mmCIF file of C-alpha atoms and ligand atoms in Angstrom:
data_model
loop_
_atom_site.group_PDB
_atom_site.id
_atom_site.type_symbol
_atom_site.label_atom_id
_atom_site.label_comp_id
_atom_site.label_asym_id
_atom_site.label_seq_id
_atom_site.Cartn_x
_atom_site.Cartn_y
_atom_site.Cartn_z
ATOM 1 C CA MET A 22 5.501 -53.160 11.031
ATOM 2 C CA SER A 23 7.494 -51.841 7.593
ATOM 3 C CA GLY A 24 10.910 -50.025 8.225
ATOM 4 C CA ALA A 25 9.585 -46.861 7.128
ATOM 5 C CA SER A 26 6.603 -46.883 9.773
ATOM 6 C CA MET A 27 8.965 -47.869 12.576
ATOM 7 C CA VAL A 28 11.311 -44.993 11.661
ATOM 8 C CA SER A 29 8.532 -42.365 11.249
ATOM 9 C CA ARG A 30 7.026 -43.857 14.506
ATOM 10 C CA LEU A 31 10.173 -43.490 16.353
ATOM 11 C CA ILE A 32 10.626 -39.949 15.326
ATOM 12 C CA ARG A 33 7.435 -38.866 16.290
ATOM 13 C CA GLU A 34 7.603 -40.569 19.923
ATOM 14 C CA SER A 35 10.984 -38.800 20.698
ATOM 15 C CA PHE A 36 9.753 -35.381 19.074
ATOM 16 C CA PHE A 37 6.724 -35.861 21.745
ATOM 17 C CA LYS A 38 8.907 -36.987 24.582
ATOM 18 C CA LYS A 39 11.029 -33.934 24.159
ATOM 19 C CA LEU A 40 7.869 -31.669 24.217
ATOM 20 C CA LYS A 41 5.962 -33.542 26.858
ATOM 21 C CA PRO A 42 8.267 -35.297 29.377
ATOM 22 C CA ASN A 43 5.466 -35.508 31.966
ATOM 23 C CA GLY A 44 3.430 -37.576 29.409
ATOM 24 C CA PHE A 45 0.861 -34.954 28.824
ATOM 25 C CA LEU A 46 0.510 -35.746 25.328
ATOM 26 C CA PRO A 47 -1.845 -34.450 22.720
ATOM 27 C CA LYS A 48 -4.874 -36.591 21.469
ATOM 28 C CA ASN A 49 -3.740 -39.260 19.273
ATOM 29 C CA TYR A 50 -0.234 -39.263 20.316
ATOM 30 C CA TYR A 51 1.549 -41.765 22.586
ATOM 31 C CA CYS A 52 4.644 -42.691 24.063
ATOM 32 C CA THR A 53 5.761 -46.068 24.698
ATOM 33 C CA SER A 54 7.608 -45.320 27.971
ATOM 34 C CA SER A 55 4.134 -44.329 29.533
ATOM 35 C CA SER A 56 2.014 -46.584 27.577
ATOM 36 C CA ALA A 57 1.435 -48.696 30.310
ATOM 37 C CA ASN A 58 -0.770 -46.238 32.071
ATOM 38 C CA LEU A 59 -2.556 -45.115 29.083
ATOM 39 C CA PRO A 60 -5.587 -46.865 27.130
ATOM 40 C CA PRO A 61 -4.391 -48.326 23.762
ATOM 41 C CA PRO A 62 -3.663 -46.044 21.200
ATOM 42 C CA PRO A 63 -6.368 -45.033 18.615
ATOM 43 C CA PRO A 64 -5.180 -46.380 15.027
ATOM 44 C CA PRO A 65 -3.314 -43.699 13.008
ATOM 45 C CA ARG A 66 -5.484 -42.050 10.664
ATOM 46 C CA PHE A 67 -2.986 -42.885 7.403
ATOM 47 C CA PRO A 68 -1.320 -45.566 8.465
ATOM 48 C CA HIS A 69 1.955 -46.011 7.010
ATOM 49 C CA SER A 70 2.035 -49.639 6.804
ATOM 50 C CA SER A 71 -1.163 -49.355 4.866
ATOM 51 C CA LYS A 72 -0.810 -49.803 1.037
ATOM 52 C CA LYS A 73 -1.218 -46.284 0.327
ATOM 53 C CA GLY A 74 1.313 -45.223 2.905
ATOM 54 C CA ARG A 75 3.661 -47.274 1.412
ATOM 55 C CA LEU A 76 3.488 -46.520 -1.870
ATOM 56 C CA PHE A 77 3.938 -42.742 -1.202
ATOM 57 C CA THR A 78 6.769 -43.556 0.680
ATOM 58 C CA GLY A 79 8.431 -45.740 -2.105
ATOM 59 C CA ALA A 80 7.529 -42.958 -4.536
ATOM 60 C CA THR A 81 8.965 -40.085 -2.698
ATOM 61 C CA ILE A 82 12.294 -41.982 -2.098
ATOM 62 C CA GLY A 83 12.233 -43.127 -5.490
ATOM 63 C CA LEU A 84 11.763 -39.580 -6.988
ATOM 64 C CA LEU A 85 14.666 -38.278 -4.729
ATOM 65 C CA ILE A 86 17.069 -40.856 -6.062
ATOM 66 C CA ALA A 87 16.121 -40.720 -9.542
ATOM 67 C CA GLY A 88 16.357 -36.570 -9.060
ATOM 68 C CA GLY A 89 19.797 -36.916 -7.346
ATOM 69 C CA ALA A 90 21.001 -39.196 -10.084
ATOM 70 C CA TYR A 91 19.717 -37.025 -12.830
ATOM 71 C CA ALA A 92 21.246 -33.840 -11.418
ATOM 72 C CA SER A 93 24.549 -35.681 -11.002
ATOM 73 C CA THR A 94 24.648 -36.395 -14.973
ATOM 74 C CA VAL A 95 24.148 -32.855 -15.820
ATOM 75 C CA ASP A 96 27.168 -30.642 -16.328
ATOM 76 C CA GLU A 97 28.470 -28.211 -13.776
ATOM 77 C CA GLU A 98 27.476 -25.412 -15.881
ATOM 78 C CA THR A 99 23.945 -26.256 -16.198
ATOM 79 C CA PHE A 100 23.769 -27.213 -12.550
ATOM 80 C CA CYS A 101 24.999 -23.852 -11.604
ATOM 81 C CA GLY A 102 22.536 -22.022 -13.896
ATOM 82 C CA TRP A 103 19.768 -24.371 -11.782
ATOM 83 C CA LEU A 104 21.473 -22.662 -8.898
ATOM 84 C CA PHE A 105 21.112 -19.008 -9.996
ATOM 85 C CA SER A 106 17.110 -19.686 -11.006
ATOM 86 C CA ALA A 107 16.626 -21.076 -7.473
ATOM 87 C CA THR A 108 17.956 -18.113 -5.678
ATOM 88 C CA LYS A 109 15.314 -15.701 -7.229
ATOM 89 C CA LEU A 110 12.918 -17.868 -4.861
ATOM 90 C CA VAL A 111 14.441 -15.980 -1.833
ATOM 91 C CA ASN A 112 14.011 -12.233 -3.147
ATOM 92 C CA PRO A 113 10.672 -12.048 -2.031
ATOM 93 C CA PHE A 114 11.567 -13.227 1.604
ATOM 94 C CA PHE A 115 14.480 -10.625 1.613
ATOM 95 C CA ALA A 116 12.196 -8.007 0.545
ATOM 96 C CA LEU A 117 10.092 -8.176 3.838
ATOM 97 C CA LEU A 118 12.962 -7.462 6.105
ATOM 98 C CA ASP A 119 14.291 -4.352 7.502
ATOM 99 C CA PRO A 120 16.309 -3.020 4.325
ATOM 100 C CA GLU A 121 19.636 -2.935 6.785
ATOM 101 C CA VAL A 122 19.156 -6.625 8.159
ATOM 102 C CA ALA A 123 18.464 -7.960 4.702
ATOM 103 C CA HIS A 124 21.659 -6.469 3.470
ATOM 104 C CA ARG A 125 23.425 -7.848 6.459
ATOM 105 C CA LEU A 126 22.195 -11.254 5.884
ATOM 106 C CA ALA A 127 23.240 -11.066 2.099
ATOM 107 C CA VAL A 128 26.888 -10.264 3.011
ATOM 108 C CA SER A 129 27.073 -12.898 5.655
ATOM 109 C CA ALA A 130 25.732 -15.526 3.113
ATOM 110 C CA ALA A 131 28.406 -14.550 0.418
ATOM 111 C CA ALA A 132 31.028 -14.102 3.161
ATOM 112 C CA ARG A 133 30.422 -17.903 4.201
ATOM 113 C CA GLY A 134 30.002 -18.848 0.373
ATOM 114 C CA TRP A 135 26.124 -19.687 0.450
ATOM 115 C CA VAL A 136 25.887 -18.018 -2.967
ATOM 116 C CA PRO A 137 25.846 -19.621 -6.272
ATOM 117 C CA ILE A 138 28.943 -19.590 -7.909
ATOM 118 C CA GLU A 139 29.176 -18.682 -11.726
ATOM 119 C CA LYS A 140 31.039 -21.343 -13.613
ATOM 120 C CA ARG A 141 30.155 -20.454 -16.984
ATOM 121 C CA ALA A 142 33.086 -18.509 -18.119
ATOM 122 C CA ASP A 143 32.472 -15.020 -19.653
ATOM 123 C CA PRO A 144 32.230 -14.585 -23.184
ATOM 124 C CA THR A 145 35.534 -13.110 -24.488
ATOM 125 C CA GLU A 146 33.439 -10.071 -26.214
ATOM 126 C CA LEU A 147 32.673 -8.966 -22.752
ATOM 127 C CA GLY A 148 36.530 -8.779 -21.726
ATOM 128 C CA ILE A 149 38.018 -5.202 -21.251
ATOM 129 C CA GLU A 150 41.367 -4.011 -20.519
ATOM 130 C CA VAL A 151 42.173 -0.858 -18.412
ATOM 131 C CA TRP A 152 45.141 -0.118 -16.627
ATOM 132 C CA GLY A 153 47.129 -3.151 -17.769
ATOM 133 C CA ARG A 154 44.568 -5.248 -16.126
ATOM 134 C CA ARG A 155 41.871 -7.588 -17.795
ATOM 135 C CA PHE A 156 38.635 -7.156 -16.541
ATOM 136 C CA SER A 157 36.679 -10.599 -17.561
ATOM 137 C CA ASN A 158 33.604 -8.544 -18.109
ATOM 138 C CA PRO A 159 32.618 -4.728 -17.207
ATOM 139 C CA ILE A 160 30.108 -5.263 -14.515
ATOM 140 C CA GLY A 161 30.946 -4.703 -11.128
ATOM 141 C CA LEU A 162 29.896 -4.386 -7.538
ATOM 142 C CA ALA A 163 29.921 -0.441 -6.375
ATOM 143 C CA ALA A 164 31.058 0.389 -3.134
ATOM 144 C CA GLY A 165 28.844 0.386 -0.048
ATOM 145 C CA PHE A 166 27.567 -3.357 -0.591
ATOM 146 C CA ASP A 167 30.587 -5.230 1.219
ATOM 147 C CA LYS A 168 31.993 -1.928 3.185
ATOM 148 C CA ASN A 169 34.356 -4.077 5.215
ATOM 149 C CA ALA A 170 35.492 -6.835 2.753
ATOM 150 C CA GLU A 171 34.021 -9.483 4.119
ATOM 151 C CA ALA A 172 32.829 -11.337 1.306
ATOM 152 C CA VAL A 173 35.313 -10.449 -1.560
ATOM 153 C CA GLU A 174 35.637 -14.104 -2.933
ATOM 154 C CA GLY A 175 32.061 -15.065 -2.779
ATOM 155 C CA LEU A 176 30.956 -11.719 -4.469
ATOM 156 C CA LEU A 177 33.619 -12.103 -7.268
ATOM 157 C CA GLY A 178 32.401 -15.720 -7.520
ATOM 158 C CA LEU A 179 28.606 -14.507 -8.281
ATOM 159 C CA GLY A 180 30.301 -13.468 -11.557
ATOM 160 C CA PHE A 181 31.249 -9.809 -11.138
ATOM 161 C CA GLY A 182 34.044 -8.392 -13.196
ATOM 162 C CA PHE A 183 35.287 -6.526 -10.255
ATOM 163 C CA VAL A 184 34.134 -5.359 -6.577
ATOM 164 C CA GLU A 185 34.832 -2.357 -4.843
ATOM 165 C CA VAL A 186 35.012 -2.563 -1.246
ATOM 166 C CA GLY A 187 34.686 0.335 1.418
ATOM 167 C CA SER A 188 34.292 3.183 1.868
ATOM 168 C CA VAL A 189 36.962 2.273 4.596
ATOM 169 C CA THR A 190 37.700 5.098 7.046
ATOM 170 C CA PRO A 191 40.844 5.146 9.210
ATOM 171 C CA ILE A 192 39.374 4.510 12.430
ATOM 172 C CA PRO A 193 36.431 2.270 13.283
ATOM 173 C CA GLN A 194 32.949 4.366 13.172
ATOM 174 C CA GLU A 195 29.520 3.295 13.581
ATOM 175 C CA GLY A 196 27.901 5.889 11.060
ATOM 176 C CA ASN A 197 24.601 7.516 11.279
ATOM 177 C CA PRO A 198 21.824 6.430 13.622
ATOM 178 C CA LYS A 199 19.462 3.581 12.210
ATOM 179 C CA PRO A 200 17.269 3.460 10.390
ATOM 180 C CA ARG A 201 19.551 4.974 7.717
ATOM 181 C CA ILE A 202 18.772 2.679 4.871
ATOM 182 C CA PHE A 203 15.119 3.006 3.010
ATOM 183 C CA ARG A 204 13.650 1.171 0.251
ATOM 184 C CA LEU A 205 11.357 3.100 -2.427
ATOM 185 C CA ARG A 206 9.546 -0.036 -3.135
ATOM 186 C CA GLU A 207 7.652 1.852 -6.042
ATOM 187 C CA GLU A 208 10.800 3.249 -7.839
ATOM 188 C CA GLY A 209 12.658 -0.241 -7.192
ATOM 189 C CA ALA A 210 15.435 2.287 -5.333
ATOM 190 C CA ILE A 211 17.178 2.546 -2.120
ATOM 191 C CA ILE A 212 17.813 5.768 -0.229
ATOM 192 C CA ASN A 213 21.375 5.590 1.553
ATOM 193 C CA ARG A 214 22.231 7.668 4.437
ATOM 194 C CA CYS A 215 24.664 5.370 6.131
ATOM 195 C CA GLY A 216 27.383 8.185 7.042
ATOM 196 C CA PHE A 217 30.421 5.838 6.520
ATOM 197 C CA ASN A 218 29.779 2.861 8.885
ATOM 198 C CA SER A 219 33.162 1.128 8.809
ATOM 199 C CA GLU A 220 35.309 -1.244 10.632
ATOM 200 C CA GLY A 221 37.947 0.456 10.031
ATOM 201 C CA ILE A 222 41.431 0.172 7.870
ATOM 202 C CA VAL A 223 43.319 -2.388 10.234
ATOM 203 C CA ALA A 224 40.149 -4.765 10.276
ATOM 204 C CA VAL A 225 39.775 -4.506 6.691
ATOM 205 C CA ALA A 226 43.550 -4.763 5.987
ATOM 206 C CA LYS A 227 43.593 -8.013 8.132
ATOM 207 C CA ARG A 228 41.042 -9.762 5.819
ATOM 208 C CA LEU A 229 42.302 -8.583 2.441
ATOM 209 C CA GLY A 230 45.810 -9.499 3.932
ATOM 210 C CA ALA A 231 44.758 -13.028 4.421
ATOM 211 C CA GLN A 232 43.112 -13.292 1.279
ATOM 212 C CA HIS A 233 46.001 -11.702 -0.637
ATOM 213 C CA GLY A 234 48.189 -14.680 1.015
ATOM 214 C CA LYS A 235 45.785 -17.312 0.057
ATOM 215 C CA ARG A 236 45.800 -16.276 -3.423
ATOM 216 C CA LYS A 237 49.847 -16.072 -3.612
ATOM 217 C CA MET A 238 49.921 -19.534 -2.765
ATOM 218 C CA GLU A 239 47.438 -20.483 -5.325
ATOM 219 C CA THR A 240 49.175 -18.570 -8.150
ATOM 220 C CA SER A 241 52.414 -19.798 -7.416
ATOM 221 C CA SER A 242 51.284 -23.472 -7.900
ATOM 222 C CA THR A 243 49.570 -22.329 -11.416
ATOM 223 C CA SER A 244 51.730 -19.639 -12.414
ATOM 224 C CA ALA A 245 50.502 -17.718 -15.489
ATOM 225 C CA PRO A 246 53.186 -17.300 -18.241
ATOM 226 C CA ALA A 247 55.924 -14.815 -17.551
ATOM 227 C CA GLY A 248 55.808 -11.909 -19.895
ATOM 228 C CA ASP A 249 52.307 -11.352 -20.079
ATOM 229 C CA GLU A 250 51.617 -7.387 -20.596
ATOM 230 C CA ILE A 251 48.123 -7.711 -19.615
ATOM 231 C CA VAL A 252 47.299 -9.390 -16.308
ATOM 232 C CA GLN A 253 44.645 -11.546 -16.144
ATOM 233 C CA GLY A 254 42.515 -10.525 -13.279
ATOM 234 C CA GLY A 255 44.015 -9.092 -10.051
ATOM 235 C CA LYS A 256 45.099 -9.372 -6.654
ATOM 236 C CA ALA A 257 42.216 -10.822 -5.232
ATOM 237 C CA GLY A 258 41.867 -13.868 -7.837
ATOM 238 C CA PRO A 259 40.254 -13.977 -11.220
ATOM 239 C CA GLY A 260 38.344 -10.604 -10.338
ATOM 240 C CA ILE A 261 39.464 -7.070 -9.744
ATOM 241 C CA LEU A 262 39.455 -5.652 -6.236
ATOM 242 C CA GLY A 263 38.942 -1.630 -5.511
ATOM 243 C CA VAL A 264 39.511 -0.252 -2.331
ATOM 244 C CA ASN A 265 37.004 2.796 -1.649
ATOM 245 C CA LEU A 266 38.787 5.086 0.906
ATOM 246 C CA GLY A 267 36.745 7.672 3.060
ATOM 247 C CA LYS A 268 37.286 10.036 6.008
ATOM 248 C CA ASN A 269 36.148 9.983 9.467
ATOM 249 C CA LYS A 270 33.342 11.973 10.470
ATOM 250 C CA THR A 271 35.273 13.958 13.066
ATOM 251 C CA THR A 272 38.572 14.355 11.272
ATOM 252 C CA GLU A 273 39.544 18.030 10.508
ATOM 253 C CA ASP A 274 42.548 17.245 8.214
ATOM 254 C CA ALA A 275 40.633 14.951 5.386
ATOM 255 C CA ALA A 276 43.751 14.486 3.422
ATOM 256 C CA ALA A 277 45.510 12.789 6.409
ATOM 257 C CA ASP A 278 42.621 10.309 6.477
ATOM 258 C CA TYR A 279 43.018 9.254 2.637
ATOM 259 C CA VAL A 280 46.907 9.269 2.956
ATOM 260 C CA GLN A 281 46.412 6.832 6.124
ATOM 261 C CA GLY A 282 43.876 4.763 3.696
ATOM 262 C CA VAL A 283 46.504 4.440 1.006
ATOM 263 C CA HIS A 284 49.309 3.353 3.472
ATOM 264 C CA THR A 285 47.570 0.674 4.879
ATOM 265 C CA LEU A 286 45.365 -0.560 2.189
ATOM 266 C CA SER A 287 46.670 0.035 -1.376
ATOM 267 C CA GLN A 288 49.060 -3.034 -1.411
ATOM 268 C CA PHE A 289 45.914 -5.202 -1.678
ATOM 269 C CA ALA A 290 44.040 -3.143 -4.123
ATOM 270 C CA ASP A 291 43.723 -3.246 -8.024
ATOM 271 C CA TYR A 292 42.544 0.189 -7.827
ATOM 272 C CA LEU A 293 41.680 2.846 -5.229
ATOM 273 C CA VAL A 294 39.032 5.489 -5.043
ATOM 274 C CA VAL A 295 39.091 8.397 -2.972
ATOM 275 C CA ASN A 296 35.648 8.871 -2.121
ATOM 276 C CA ILE A 297 34.328 12.680 -1.923
ATOM 277 C CA SER A 298 31.110 11.932 -3.316
ATOM 278 C CA SER A 299 28.834 11.122 0.098
ATOM 279 C CA PRO A 300 26.600 13.829 1.189
ATOM 280 C CA ASN A 301 26.375 11.905 4.695
ATOM 281 C CA THR A 302 29.777 13.140 5.952
ATOM 282 C CA PRO A 303 29.769 16.740 6.839
ATOM 283 C CA GLY A 304 32.161 18.702 4.726
ATOM 284 C CA LEU A 305 33.210 16.005 2.452
ATOM 285 C CA ARG A 306 31.615 17.239 -0.895
ATOM 286 C CA GLN A 307 33.645 20.569 -0.107
ATOM 287 C CA LEU A 308 36.596 18.758 -1.236
ATOM 288 C CA GLN A 309 35.440 18.720 -4.859
ATOM 289 C CA GLY A 310 36.423 22.405 -4.957
ATOM 290 C CA ARG A 311 39.144 23.002 -7.413
ATOM 291 C CA LYS A 312 41.899 24.045 -5.166
ATOM 292 C CA GLN A 313 41.063 21.774 -2.225
ATOM 293 C CA LEU A 314 40.730 18.811 -4.990
ATOM 294 C CA LYS A 315 44.120 19.495 -6.285
ATOM 295 C CA ASP A 316 45.669 19.637 -2.883
ATOM 296 C CA LEU A 317 44.255 16.342 -1.663
ATOM 297 C CA VAL A 318 44.905 14.434 -4.762
ATOM 298 C CA LYS A 319 48.373 15.381 -4.616
ATOM 299 C CA LYS A 320 48.731 14.642 -1.236
ATOM 300 C CA VAL A 321 47.046 10.979 -2.064
ATOM 301 C CA GLN A 322 49.113 10.410 -5.068
ATOM 302 C CA ALA A 323 52.462 11.341 -3.082
ATOM 303 C CA ALA A 324 51.639 8.668 -0.395
ATOM 304 C CA ARG A 325 50.855 6.182 -3.003
ATOM 305 C CA ASP A 326 53.960 6.935 -4.869
ATOM 306 C CA GLU A 327 56.589 6.658 -2.017
ATOM 307 C CA MET A 328 55.488 3.116 -1.232
ATOM 308 C CA GLN A 329 57.603 0.327 -2.553
ATOM 309 C CA TRP A 330 56.059 -1.097 -5.707
ATOM 310 C CA GLY A 331 57.024 -4.386 -7.801
ATOM 311 C CA GLU A 332 57.027 -4.329 -11.389
ATOM 312 C CA GLU A 333 53.314 -3.969 -11.881
ATOM 313 C CA GLY A 334 53.509 -0.549 -10.184
ATOM 314 C CA PRO A 335 51.295 1.148 -7.997
ATOM 315 C CA PRO A 336 47.341 0.927 -7.965
ATOM 316 C CA PRO A 337 45.696 3.162 -10.277
ATOM 317 C CA LEU A 338 43.932 6.293 -8.320
ATOM 318 C CA LEU A 339 40.467 7.273 -9.099
ATOM 319 C CA VAL A 340 38.245 10.023 -7.350
ATOM 320 C CA LYS A 341 34.231 9.367 -6.862
ATOM 321 C CA ILE A 342 32.342 12.540 -7.176
ATOM 322 C CA ALA A 343 28.558 13.428 -6.605
ATOM 323 C CA PRO A 344 26.093 12.817 -9.027
ATOM 324 C CA ASP A 345 24.364 16.250 -8.792
ATOM 325 C CA LEU A 346 27.433 18.708 -9.433
ATOM 326 C CA SER A 347 26.981 22.090 -11.373
ATOM 327 C CA LYS A 348 28.630 22.448 -14.638
ATOM 328 C CA GLN A 349 31.352 24.818 -13.178
ATOM 329 C CA ASP A 350 32.152 22.022 -10.619
ATOM 330 C CA LEU A 351 32.448 19.419 -13.386
ATOM 331 C CA GLU A 352 34.979 21.839 -15.367
ATOM 332 C CA ASP A 353 37.091 22.304 -12.144
ATOM 333 C CA ILE A 354 37.128 18.550 -11.608
ATOM 334 C CA ALA A 355 37.890 17.980 -15.032
ATOM 335 C CA ALA A 356 41.002 20.401 -14.969
ATOM 336 C CA VAL A 357 42.456 18.887 -12.119
ATOM 337 C CA ALA A 358 41.858 15.414 -13.102
ATOM 338 C CA ILE A 359 43.606 15.875 -16.271
ATOM 339 C CA ALA A 360 46.319 18.071 -14.700
ATOM 340 C CA LEU A 361 47.092 15.628 -12.064
ATOM 341 C CA ARG A 362 46.603 12.612 -14.673
ATOM 342 C CA VAL A 363 44.159 10.999 -11.981
ATOM 343 C CA ASP A 364 43.425 7.655 -13.501
ATOM 344 C CA GLY A 365 39.679 7.668 -13.515
ATOM 345 C CA LEU A 366 36.614 9.387 -12.176
ATOM 346 C CA VAL A 367 33.498 7.305 -10.549
ATOM 347 C CA HIS A 368 30.564 8.782 -11.295
ATOM 348 C CA PHE A 369 26.910 7.829 -10.960
ATOM 349 C CA PRO A 370 23.667 8.911 -12.364
ATOM 350 C CA ARG A 371 21.715 12.105 -10.977
ATOM 351 C CA GLN A 372 19.456 11.258 -7.720
ATOM 352 C CA LEU A 373 16.671 12.661 -6.702
ATOM 353 C CA LEU A 374 17.212 13.423 -3.261
ATOM 354 C CA LEU A 375 13.954 13.106 -1.526
ATOM 355 C CA PRO A 376 12.941 14.344 2.205
ATOM 356 C CA LEU A 377 11.798 11.751 4.277
HETATM 357 C C1 LIG B 406 23.255 1.335 1.229
HETATM 358 C C2 LIG B 406 24.167 1.905 0.152
HETATM 359 C C3 LIG B 406 25.471 2.045 0.694
HETATM 360 C C4 LIG B 406 26.585 2.725 -0.079
HETATM 361 N N1 LIG B 406 27.690 3.138 0.495
HETATM 362 C C5 LIG B 406 28.481 3.548 -0.147
HETATM 363 C C6 LIG B 406 30.038 4.118 0.387
HETATM 364 O O1 LIG B 406 30.192 3.641 1.709
HETATM 365 N N2 LIG B 406 30.914 4.516 -0.594
HETATM 366 C C7 LIG B 406 30.656 4.776 -1.516
HETATM 367 O O2 LIG B 406 31.431 5.341 -2.674
HETATM 368 N N3 LIG B 406 29.132 4.664 -2.200
HETATM 369 C C8 LIG B 406 28.438 4.257 -1.356
HETATM 370 N N4 LIG B 406 27.040 3.671 -1.782
HETATM 371 C C9 LIG B 406 26.848 4.305 -3.495
HETATM 372 C C10 LIG B 406 26.852 3.280 -4.383
HETATM 373 O O3 LIG B 406 28.422 2.748 -4.395
HETATM 374 C C11 LIG B 406 26.450 3.676 -5.726
HETATM 375 O O4 LIG B 406 27.474 4.884 -6.298
HETATM 376 C C12 LIG B 406 25.348 4.340 -5.873
HETATM 377 O O5 LIG B 406 24.517 3.328 -5.261
HETATM 378 C C13 LIG B 406 24.811 4.538 -7.137
HETATM 379 O O6 LIG B 406 24.939 3.527 -8.066
HETATM 380 P P1 LIG B 406 23.517 2.347 -8.578
HETATM 381 O O7 LIG B 406 22.616 3.808 -9.192
HETATM 382 O O8 LIG B 406 23.916 1.693 -9.156
HETATM 383 O O9 LIG B 406 22.809 2.378 -7.273
HETATM 384 C C14 LIG B 406 26.066 3.169 -1.412
HETATM 385 C C15 LIG B 406 24.811 3.048 -2.010
HETATM 386 C C16 LIG B 406 23.938 2.265 -1.084
HETATM 387 C C17 LIG B 406 22.755 1.720 -1.720
#
């Protein structure tokens, strides 16, 4: 008996021993330990010891060795290109799952590093400089994907120029009852009614703190030349990390929630976002009125500025506004943003709000 056929027989035997410990084996299978009581086994349909079987096993092993040898000769960048192409095969599988389950799986995979890493450097023309930081490219991941900062490293590794975690609320909260994410297959879009499901600022601070510590150790061993005016990348590593702050559903004093977020999380952020855009938290969008916004931004800026900052200064503060504001609302927001020197506004295209 050849080595390959012996291995295959052993595997079959141990498999069926596990499945059928009492010896009730399916037709055509037998188990040596009980073979004394059984009639001699019928010959296998495709004996591995046959010439064809040996040829097939040999060819498979040969192909595997040749494939492995070829893959090991290609450069890392080509290999990483293959990995990105291969992951497209998984997409149809994800589309069959409940949207929130698919989202959860994707975050878990990225958190474990089970995602391809972009080894190809971004073309220099794609780089932009904002707030004294260099973004290697202008494409980032918006808030809402990695709400609890579980997968920052994996997501930046995918090649994003920046990743925005959150929205993070001060106290952990469940968000709206499920289902709360809905696919619009024909439009290739998604409706989000999550309502700020968040593990809270303490859990997120712990994760970002651990990552920040690791990053510090890495940079101290590969220190960048001092005196560079533009910092390459941010606190999370080569990419930029934004922290998007939300408020708890039941909090009356919204500003107090954002201030807590600033005190706990701004030390880890390359930029901060005060999110008042969501229609899923009652009263949130009313904070976009001229007076309310002015009060809110002043308090949040004061909270940030009263903290101690090193040479790089405090993180810039942005306000995320709703997509469907009136002209008057927009003028009010612009006036406040200019008067208080807000560092930026996050705005996204008008959405069609559909009844379900
Ligand atoms: C499932 C889901 C959850 C989201 N959660 C948040 C969130 O917690 N905070 C936030 O500011 N935006 C959240 N967003 C909004 C996105 O950040 C983004 O602004 C929005 O999807 C529009 O960008 P797009 O047109 O590229 O999708 C969420 C979006 C989706 C689809």
